């Protein structure tokens, strides 16, 4: 049985864990009810204090999620500066692996968390680096592509919770991302750049850049990210299983 004493929770193995001040004021008795918090340690709570335990559990989970997603967003933001061009593609197309933290966040906390990481990394990138047009067209394009990639991957892979499902999700996400970004570049992104920076491009040039540059670039980018993410997923899978977000 775990009981509070002097601001610590004591467990059967005599492990002391510093407790939140709120819990120190509210939690007074212990018995058989348990929950998993930030450190994934279980403790009991008397029936009279069940609401306090539930409140503490929710507070701990929110704090854990906030810290975790903040770290992922910061990591993704920094990874954007490690971009590099790919041989054979236009120089304005550069690849980075900043979608990896968003994939981790999506698999742990759901698609919305992955989208949030994508949004925050691009917001930070715009605030610190700006845009040649004054409007964050590049960041919005990156957000759209990343959000599609993360959402589709997470929705498909979480149905199975195994590597096969993840691979299927990554491949499907890559195809959809490439298709959507091809359309977006044709109707929105290229015309916007043409207007804002007075970039003159003929119809034939635009078609060539999109069909032989943008589309295959996004396919290759998705495949490279997937190739790197699969071993990372295998490392993190026990962490996600512990939170009942994947099976097997």
PDB file of C-alpha atoms in Angstrom:
ATOM      1  CA  UNK A   1       0.000   0.000   0.000  1.00  0.00           C
ATOM      2  CA  UNK A   2       1.279   3.472  -0.842  1.00  0.00           C
ATOM      3  CA  UNK A   3       0.826   6.294   1.670  1.00  0.00           C
ATOM      4  CA  UNK A   4       1.812   9.924   1.846  1.00  0.00           C
ATOM      5  CA  UNK A   5       4.370  11.053   4.391  1.00  0.00           C
ATOM      6  CA  UNK A   6       6.357  14.299   4.475  1.00  0.00           C
ATOM      7  CA  UNK A   7       5.495  15.169   0.908  1.00  0.00           C
ATOM      8  CA  UNK A   8       6.490  11.771  -0.498  1.00  0.00           C
ATOM      9  CA  UNK A   9       4.587   8.703  -1.622  1.00  0.00           C
ATOM     10  CA  UNK A  10       5.974   5.504  -0.167  1.00  0.00           C
ATOM     11  CA  UNK A  11       5.519   2.266  -2.083  1.00  0.00           C
ATOM     12  CA  UNK A  12       5.993  -1.366  -1.025  1.00  0.00           C
ATOM     13  CA  UNK A  13       9.598  -1.252  -2.271  1.00  0.00           C
ATOM     14  CA  UNK A  14      10.197   1.856  -0.144  1.00  0.00           C
ATOM     15  CA  UNK A  15      10.560   4.122  -3.149  1.00  0.00           C
ATOM     16  CA  UNK A  16       9.955   7.798  -2.377  1.00  0.00           C
ATOM     17  CA  UNK A  17       8.632  10.025  -5.153  1.00  0.00           C
ATOM     18  CA  UNK A  18       8.308  13.820  -4.637  1.00  0.00           C
ATOM     19  CA  UNK A  19       4.644  14.722  -4.818  1.00  0.00           C
ATOM     20  CA  UNK A  20       2.835  17.775  -6.192  1.00  0.00           C
ATOM     21  CA  UNK A  21       1.923  20.416  -3.566  1.00  0.00           C
ATOM     22  CA  UNK A  22      -1.746  20.074  -4.517  1.00  0.00           C
ATOM     23  CA  UNK A  23      -1.691  16.376  -3.716  1.00  0.00           C
ATOM     24  CA  UNK A  24       0.120  16.998  -0.458  1.00  0.00           C
ATOM     25  CA  UNK A  25      -2.759  19.146   0.710  1.00  0.00           C
ATOM     26  CA  UNK A  26      -5.538  16.954  -0.578  1.00  0.00           C
ATOM     27  CA  UNK A  27      -4.410  13.310  -0.317  1.00  0.00           C
ATOM     28  CA  UNK A  28      -4.577  11.997   3.254  1.00  0.00           C
ATOM     29  CA  UNK A  29      -5.509   8.319   3.191  1.00  0.00           C
ATOM     30  CA  UNK A  30      -4.585   5.280   1.106  1.00  0.00           C
ATOM     31  CA  UNK A  31      -6.034   1.899   0.191  1.00  0.00           C
ATOM     32  CA  UNK A  32      -6.491  -0.199  -2.943  1.00  0.00           C
ATOM     33  CA  UNK A  33      -7.419   2.209  -5.779  1.00  0.00           C
ATOM     34  CA  UNK A  34      -4.596   2.945  -8.217  1.00  0.00           C
ATOM     35  CA  UNK A  35      -3.787   5.049 -11.272  1.00  0.00           C
ATOM     36  CA  UNK A  36      -0.787   5.670 -13.527  1.00  0.00           C
ATOM     37  CA  UNK A  37       0.708   9.140 -13.586  1.00  0.00           C
ATOM     38  CA  UNK A  38       3.787  10.884 -14.975  1.00  0.00           C
ATOM     39  CA  UNK A  39       6.219   8.334 -13.572  1.00  0.00           C
ATOM     40  CA  UNK A  40       3.843   5.452 -14.259  1.00  0.00           C
ATOM     41  CA  UNK A  41       3.811   4.634 -10.506  1.00  0.00           C
ATOM     42  CA  UNK A  42       0.625   3.422  -8.842  1.00  0.00           C
ATOM     43  CA  UNK A  43      -0.734   4.500  -5.505  1.00  0.00           C
ATOM     44  CA  UNK A  44      -3.973   4.111  -3.605  1.00  0.00           C
ATOM     45  CA  UNK A  45      -6.597   6.531  -2.494  1.00  0.00           C
ATOM     46  CA  UNK A  46      -9.356   6.307   0.058  1.00  0.00           C
ATOM     47  CA  UNK A  47     -12.868   6.392  -1.367  1.00  0.00           C
ATOM     48  CA  UNK A  48     -13.473   9.798   0.242  1.00  0.00           C
ATOM     49  CA  UNK A  49     -10.584  11.221  -1.752  1.00  0.00           C
ATOM     50  CA  UNK A  50     -11.338   9.514  -5.053  1.00  0.00           C
ATOM     51  CA  UNK A  51     -12.156  12.801  -6.804  1.00  0.00           C
ATOM     52  CA  UNK A  52      -8.870  14.289  -5.655  1.00  0.00           C
ATOM     53  CA  UNK A  53      -7.016  11.273  -7.050  1.00  0.00           C
ATOM     54  CA  UNK A  54      -8.809  11.558 -10.391  1.00  0.00           C
ATOM     55  CA  UNK A  55      -8.083  15.275 -10.519  1.00  0.00           C
ATOM     56  CA  UNK A  56      -4.426  14.643  -9.757  1.00  0.00           C
ATOM     57  CA  UNK A  57      -4.249  11.950 -12.432  1.00  0.00           C
ATOM     58  CA  UNK A  58      -5.713  14.324 -15.020  1.00  0.00           C
ATOM     59  CA  UNK A  59      -3.360  17.108 -13.943  1.00  0.00           C
ATOM     60  CA  UNK A  60      -0.355  14.795 -14.203  1.00  0.00           C
ATOM     61  CA  UNK A  61      -1.391  13.537 -17.637  1.00  0.00           C
ATOM     62  CA  UNK A  62      -1.931  17.076 -18.938  1.00  0.00           C
ATOM     63  CA  UNK A  63       1.447  18.150 -17.613  1.00  0.00           C
ATOM     64  CA  UNK A  64       3.137  15.134 -19.176  1.00  0.00           C
ATOM     65  CA  UNK A  65       1.468  15.799 -22.530  1.00  0.00           C
ATOM     66  CA  UNK A  66       2.373  19.499 -22.450  1.00  0.00           C
ATOM     67  CA  UNK A  67       6.034  18.828 -21.690  1.00  0.00           C
ATOM     68  CA  UNK A  68       6.280  15.994 -24.208  1.00  0.00           C
ATOM     69  CA  UNK A  69       4.695  17.928 -27.087  1.00  0.00           C
ATOM     70  CA  UNK A  70       6.768  21.010 -26.260  1.00  0.00           C
ATOM     71  CA  UNK A  71       9.953  18.963 -26.530  1.00  0.00           C
ATOM     72  CA  UNK A  72       8.796  17.419 -29.803  1.00  0.00           C
ATOM     73  CA  UNK A  73       7.887  20.819 -31.262  1.00  0.00           C
ATOM     74  CA  UNK A  74      11.244  22.294 -30.270  1.00  0.00           C
ATOM     75  CA  UNK A  75      13.076  19.319 -31.752  1.00  0.00           C
ATOM     76  CA  UNK A  76      11.096  19.560 -34.990  1.00  0.00           C
ATOM     77  CA  UNK A  77      11.812  23.290 -35.221  1.00  0.00           C
ATOM     78  CA  UNK A  78      15.558  22.740 -34.880  1.00  0.00           C
ATOM     79  CA  UNK A  79      15.529  19.854 -37.347  1.00  0.00           C
ATOM     80  CA  UNK A  80      14.146  22.180 -40.021  1.00  0.00           C
ATOM     81  CA  UNK A  81      17.536  23.909 -40.109  1.00  0.00           C
ATOM     82  CA  UNK A  82      19.235  20.622 -40.981  1.00  0.00           C
ATOM     83  CA  UNK A  83      17.702  20.627 -44.442  1.00  0.00           C
ATOM     84  CA  UNK A  84      19.653  19.734 -47.555  1.00  0.00           C
ATOM     85  CA  UNK A  85      18.973  19.579 -51.324  1.00  0.00           C
ATOM     86  CA  UNK A  86      18.616  16.323 -53.206  1.00  0.00           C
ATOM     87  CA  UNK A  87      20.634  15.778 -56.402  1.00  0.00           C
ATOM     88  CA  UNK A  88      18.572  16.080 -59.552  1.00  0.00           C
ATOM     89  CA  UNK A  89      15.850  18.255 -58.008  1.00  0.00           C
ATOM     90  CA  UNK A  90      15.325  22.035 -58.190  1.00  0.00           C
ATOM     91  CA  UNK A  91      17.420  23.887 -55.608  1.00  0.00           C
ATOM     92  CA  UNK A  92      14.365  25.348 -53.865  1.00  0.00           C
ATOM     93  CA  UNK A  93      13.300  21.833 -52.860  1.00  0.00           C
ATOM     94  CA  UNK A  94      15.181  20.823 -49.727  1.00  0.00           C
ATOM     95  CA  UNK A  95      14.480  17.869 -47.486  1.00  0.00           C
ATOM     96  CA  UNK A  96      14.522  17.711 -43.694  1.00  0.00           C
ATOM     97  CA  UNK A  97      13.304  15.189 -41.159  1.00  0.00           C
ATOM     98  CA  UNK A  98      11.295  17.493 -38.918  1.00  0.00           C
ATOM     99  CA  UNK A  99       8.190  15.348 -39.473  1.00  0.00           C
ATOM    100  CA  UNK A 100       9.694  12.602 -37.299  1.00  0.00           C
ATOM    101  CA  UNK A 101       8.836  14.282 -33.957  1.00  0.00           C
ATOM    102  CA  UNK A 102       5.325  14.986 -35.241  1.00  0.00           C
ATOM    103  CA  UNK A 103       4.889  11.294 -36.076  1.00  0.00           C
ATOM    104  CA  UNK A 104       5.977  10.356 -32.561  1.00  0.00           C
ATOM    105  CA  UNK A 105       3.533  12.827 -31.036  1.00  0.00           C
ATOM    106  CA  UNK A 106       0.745  11.585 -33.275  1.00  0.00           C
ATOM    107  CA  UNK A 107       1.266   7.935 -32.384  1.00  0.00           C
ATOM    108  CA  UNK A 108       1.438   8.686 -28.658  1.00  0.00           C
ATOM    109  CA  UNK A 109      -1.388  11.222 -28.319  1.00  0.00           C
ATOM    110  CA  UNK A 110      -3.332  11.007 -31.576  1.00  0.00           C
ATOM    111  CA  UNK A 111      -3.417  12.854 -34.920  1.00  0.00           C
ATOM    112  CA  UNK A 112      -4.314  16.201 -33.350  1.00  0.00           C
ATOM    113  CA  UNK A 113      -1.094  16.143 -31.335  1.00  0.00           C
ATOM    114  CA  UNK A 114       0.941  15.477 -34.464  1.00  0.00           C
ATOM    115  CA  UNK A 115      -0.776  18.348 -36.263  1.00  0.00           C
ATOM    116  CA  UNK A 116      -0.052  20.604 -33.274  1.00  0.00           C
ATOM    117  CA  UNK A 117       3.649  19.772 -33.485  1.00  0.00           C
ATOM    118  CA  UNK A 118       3.580  20.558 -37.219  1.00  0.00           C
ATOM    119  CA  UNK A 119       1.886  23.889 -36.526  1.00  0.00           C
ATOM    120  CA  UNK A 120       4.234  24.936 -33.728  1.00  0.00           C
ATOM    121  CA  UNK A 121       7.425  24.056 -35.609  1.00  0.00           C
ATOM    122  CA  UNK A 122       6.324  26.101 -38.636  1.00  0.00           C
ATOM    123  CA  UNK A 123       5.147  28.991 -36.473  1.00  0.00           C
ATOM    124  CA  UNK A 124       8.534  29.092 -34.754  1.00  0.00           C
ATOM    125  CA  UNK A 125      10.303  28.838 -38.101  1.00  0.00           C
ATOM    126  CA  UNK A 126       8.358  31.804 -39.463  1.00  0.00           C
ATOM    127  CA  UNK A 127       8.949  33.874 -36.315  1.00  0.00           C
ATOM    128  CA  UNK A 128      12.695  33.217 -36.352  1.00  0.00           C
ATOM    129  CA  UNK A 129      13.422  33.018 -40.092  1.00  0.00           C
ATOM    130  CA  UNK A 130      10.595  34.906 -41.770  1.00  0.00           C
ATOM    131  CA  UNK A 131       9.698  34.462 -45.436  1.00  0.00           C
ATOM    132  CA  UNK A 132      10.948  35.959 -48.683  1.00  0.00           C
ATOM    133  CA  UNK A 133       7.375  36.919 -49.530  1.00  0.00           C
ATOM    134  CA  UNK A 134       6.463  38.344 -46.124  1.00  0.00           C
ATOM    135  CA  UNK A 135       3.682  35.778 -45.992  1.00  0.00           C
ATOM    136  CA  UNK A 136       4.518  32.294 -44.652  1.00  0.00           C
ATOM    137  CA  UNK A 137       3.756  30.457 -47.879  1.00  0.00           C
ATOM    138  CA  UNK A 138       6.619  28.022 -47.436  1.00  0.00           C
ATOM    139  CA  UNK A 139       5.677  27.341 -43.819  1.00  0.00           C
ATOM    140  CA  UNK A 140       2.017  26.849 -44.714  1.00  0.00           C
ATOM    141  CA  UNK A 141       3.012  24.461 -47.480  1.00  0.00           C
ATOM    142  CA  UNK A 142       5.198  22.530 -45.050  1.00  0.00           C
ATOM    143  CA  UNK A 143       2.380  22.443 -42.502  1.00  0.00           C
ATOM    144  CA  UNK A 144      -0.098  21.114 -45.057  1.00  0.00           C
ATOM    145  CA  UNK A 145       2.241  18.388 -46.282  1.00  0.00           C
ATOM    146  CA  UNK A 146       3.313  17.366 -42.790  1.00  0.00           C
ATOM    147  CA  UNK A 147      -0.228  17.322 -41.409  1.00  0.00           C
ATOM    148  CA  UNK A 148      -1.448  15.063 -44.202  1.00  0.00           C
ATOM    149  CA  UNK A 149       1.522  12.747 -43.792  1.00  0.00           C
ATOM    150  CA  UNK A 150       1.194  12.475 -40.004  1.00  0.00           C
ATOM    151  CA  UNK A 151      -2.598  12.182 -39.894  1.00  0.00           C
ATOM    152  CA  UNK A 152      -2.871   9.426 -42.492  1.00  0.00           C
ATOM    153  CA  UNK A 153       0.044   7.480 -41.019  1.00  0.00           C
ATOM    154  CA  UNK A 154      -1.343   7.636 -37.484  1.00  0.00           C
ATOM    155  CA  UNK A 155      -4.934   6.773 -38.404  1.00  0.00           C
ATOM    156  CA  UNK A 156      -3.906   3.692 -40.373  1.00  0.00           C
ATOM    157  CA  UNK A 157      -1.107   2.415 -38.139  1.00  0.00           C
ATOM    158  CA  UNK A 158      -3.084   2.705 -34.901  1.00  0.00           C
ATOM    159  CA  UNK A 159      -5.700   0.301 -36.248  1.00  0.00           C
ATOM    160  CA  UNK A 160      -3.202  -2.544 -36.167  1.00  0.00           C
ATOM    161  CA  UNK A 161      -0.462  -1.381 -33.841  1.00  0.00           C
ATOM    162  CA  UNK A 162       2.211  -3.385 -35.655  1.00  0.00           C
ATOM    163  CA  UNK A 163       4.992  -2.708 -38.132  1.00  0.00           C
ATOM    164  CA  UNK A 164       2.966  -3.940 -41.100  1.00  0.00           C
ATOM    165  CA  UNK A 165       0.238  -1.415 -40.354  1.00  0.00           C
ATOM    166  CA  UNK A 166       2.818   1.323 -39.910  1.00  0.00           C
ATOM    167  CA  UNK A 167       4.426   0.557 -43.267  1.00  0.00           C
ATOM    168  CA  UNK A 168       1.031   0.570 -44.971  1.00  0.00           C
ATOM    169  CA  UNK A 169       0.213   3.864 -43.278  1.00  0.00           C
ATOM    170  CA  UNK A 170       3.497   5.477 -44.297  1.00  0.00           C
ATOM    171  CA  UNK A 171       3.152   4.384 -47.926  1.00  0.00           C
ATOM    172  CA  UNK A 172      -0.471   5.542 -48.128  1.00  0.00           C
ATOM    173  CA  UNK A 173       0.411   8.840 -46.453  1.00  0.00           C
ATOM    174  CA  UNK A 174       3.259   9.401 -48.903  1.00  0.00           C
ATOM    175  CA  UNK A 175       1.002   8.883 -51.917  1.00  0.00           C
ATOM    176  CA  UNK A 176      -1.749  11.149 -50.566  1.00  0.00           C
ATOM    177  CA  UNK A 177       0.723  13.835 -49.512  1.00  0.00           C
ATOM    178  CA  UNK A 178       2.346  13.858 -52.950  1.00  0.00           C
ATOM    179  CA  UNK A 179      -1.044  14.030 -54.689  1.00  0.00           C
ATOM    180  CA  UNK A 180      -2.400  16.851 -52.515  1.00  0.00           C
ATOM    181  CA  UNK A 181       0.813  18.878 -52.704  1.00  0.00           C
ATOM    182  CA  UNK A 182       0.905  18.496 -56.489  1.00  0.00           C
ATOM    183  CA  UNK A 183      -2.568  20.022 -56.714  1.00  0.00           C
ATOM    184  CA  UNK A 184      -1.775  22.686 -54.099  1.00  0.00           C
ATOM    185  CA  UNK A 185       1.390  23.747 -55.906  1.00  0.00           C
ATOM    186  CA  UNK A 186      -0.404  23.974 -59.231  1.00  0.00           C
ATOM    187  CA  UNK A 187      -3.397  26.014 -58.084  1.00  0.00           C
ATOM    188  CA  UNK A 188      -2.171  27.899 -54.995  1.00  0.00           C
ATOM    189  CA  UNK A 189       1.529  27.852 -54.113  1.00  0.00           C
ATOM    190  CA  UNK A 190       3.140  28.564 -57.500  1.00  0.00           C
ATOM    191  CA  UNK A 191       0.594  31.297 -58.395  1.00  0.00           C
ATOM    192  CA  UNK A 192       1.124  32.900 -54.966  1.00  0.00           C
ATOM    193  CA  UNK A 193       4.885  33.059 -55.440  1.00  0.00           C
ATOM    194  CA  UNK A 194       4.381  34.438 -58.960  1.00  0.00           C
ATOM    195  CA  UNK A 195       2.324  37.310 -57.577  1.00  0.00           C
ATOM    196  CA  UNK A 196       4.252  38.095 -54.393  1.00  0.00           C
ATOM    197  CA  UNK A 197       7.824  37.981 -55.728  1.00  0.00           C
ATOM    198  CA  UNK A 198       7.064  38.721 -59.381  1.00  0.00           C
ATOM    199  CA  UNK A 199       8.219  35.272 -60.419  1.00  0.00           C
ATOM    200  CA  UNK A 200       7.512  34.723 -64.105  1.00  0.00           C
ATOM    201  CA  UNK A 201       7.004  31.104 -65.085  1.00  0.00           C
ATOM    202  CA  UNK A 202       5.339  29.769 -68.206  1.00  0.00           C
ATOM    203  CA  UNK A 203       2.656  27.108 -68.211  1.00  0.00           C
ATOM    204  CA  UNK A 204       5.101  24.536 -69.589  1.00  0.00           C
ATOM    205  CA  UNK A 205       7.744  25.429 -66.991  1.00  0.00           C
ATOM    206  CA  UNK A 206       5.244  25.149 -64.166  1.00  0.00           C
ATOM    207  CA  UNK A 207       4.051  21.770 -65.384  1.00  0.00           C
ATOM    208  CA  UNK A 208       7.627  20.515 -65.683  1.00  0.00           C
ATOM    209  CA  UNK A 209       8.600  21.765 -62.211  1.00  0.00           C
ATOM    210  CA  UNK A 210       5.580  20.177 -60.566  1.00  0.00           C
ATOM    211  CA  UNK A 211       5.448  16.864 -62.424  1.00  0.00           C
ATOM    212  CA  UNK A 212       9.200  16.224 -62.503  1.00  0.00           C
ATOM    213  CA  UNK A 213      10.223  18.130 -59.392  1.00  0.00           C
ATOM    214  CA  UNK A 214       7.609  18.632 -56.693  1.00  0.00           C
ATOM    215  CA  UNK A 215       5.672  15.372 -57.091  1.00  0.00           C
ATOM    216  CA  UNK A 216       8.629  12.937 -57.101  1.00  0.00           C
ATOM    217  CA  UNK A 217      10.347  15.001 -54.401  1.00  0.00           C
ATOM    218  CA  UNK A 218       7.419  14.528 -52.022  1.00  0.00           C
ATOM    219  CA  UNK A 219       7.297  10.809 -52.782  1.00  0.00           C
ATOM    220  CA  UNK A 220      11.003  10.431 -52.070  1.00  0.00           C
ATOM    221  CA  UNK A 221      10.732  12.561 -48.933  1.00  0.00           C
ATOM    222  CA  UNK A 222       7.904  10.427 -47.562  1.00  0.00           C
ATOM    223  CA  UNK A 223       9.793   7.204 -48.258  1.00  0.00           C
ATOM    224  CA  UNK A 224      12.983   8.483 -46.622  1.00  0.00           C
ATOM    225  CA  UNK A 225      11.135   9.644 -43.513  1.00  0.00           C
ATOM    226  CA  UNK A 226       9.337   6.314 -43.317  1.00  0.00           C
ATOM    227  CA  UNK A 227      12.585   4.383 -43.690  1.00  0.00           C
ATOM    228  CA  UNK A 228      14.080   6.294 -40.755  1.00  0.00           C
ATOM    229  CA  UNK A 229      10.939   6.244 -38.624  1.00  0.00           C
ATOM    230  CA  UNK A 230      10.336   2.475 -38.622  1.00  0.00           C
ATOM    231  CA  UNK A 231      13.327   1.605 -36.371  1.00  0.00           C
ATOM    232  CA  UNK A 232      12.443   4.598 -34.187  1.00  0.00           C
ATOM    233  CA  UNK A 233       8.916   3.222 -33.866  1.00  0.00           C
ATOM    234  CA  UNK A 234      10.256  -0.159 -32.773  1.00  0.00           C
ATOM    235  CA  UNK A 235      12.220   1.572 -30.020  1.00  0.00           C
ATOM    236  CA  UNK A 236       9.223   3.596 -28.833  1.00  0.00           C
ATOM    237  CA  UNK A 237       6.569   0.907 -29.208  1.00  0.00           C
ATOM    238  CA  UNK A 238       6.814  -0.316 -25.574  1.00  0.00           C
ATOM    239  CA  UNK A 239       6.286   3.266 -24.403  1.00  0.00           C
ATOM    240  CA  UNK A 240       3.140   3.566 -26.515  1.00  0.00           C
ATOM    241  CA  UNK A 241       1.839   0.127 -25.540  1.00  0.00           C
ATOM    242  CA  UNK A 242       2.202   1.111 -21.907  1.00  0.00           C
ATOM    243  CA  UNK A 243      -0.334   3.859 -22.566  1.00  0.00           C
ATOM    244  CA  UNK A 244      -2.694   1.524 -24.455  1.00  0.00           C
ATOM    245  CA  UNK A 245      -2.303   3.422 -27.717  1.00  0.00           C
ATOM    246  CA  UNK A 246      -1.106   0.472 -29.762  1.00  0.00           C
ATOM    247  CA  UNK A 247      -1.687  -3.258 -29.495  1.00  0.00           C
ATOM    248  CA  UNK A 248       0.532  -6.267 -29.874  1.00  0.00           C
TER     249      UNK A 248
END
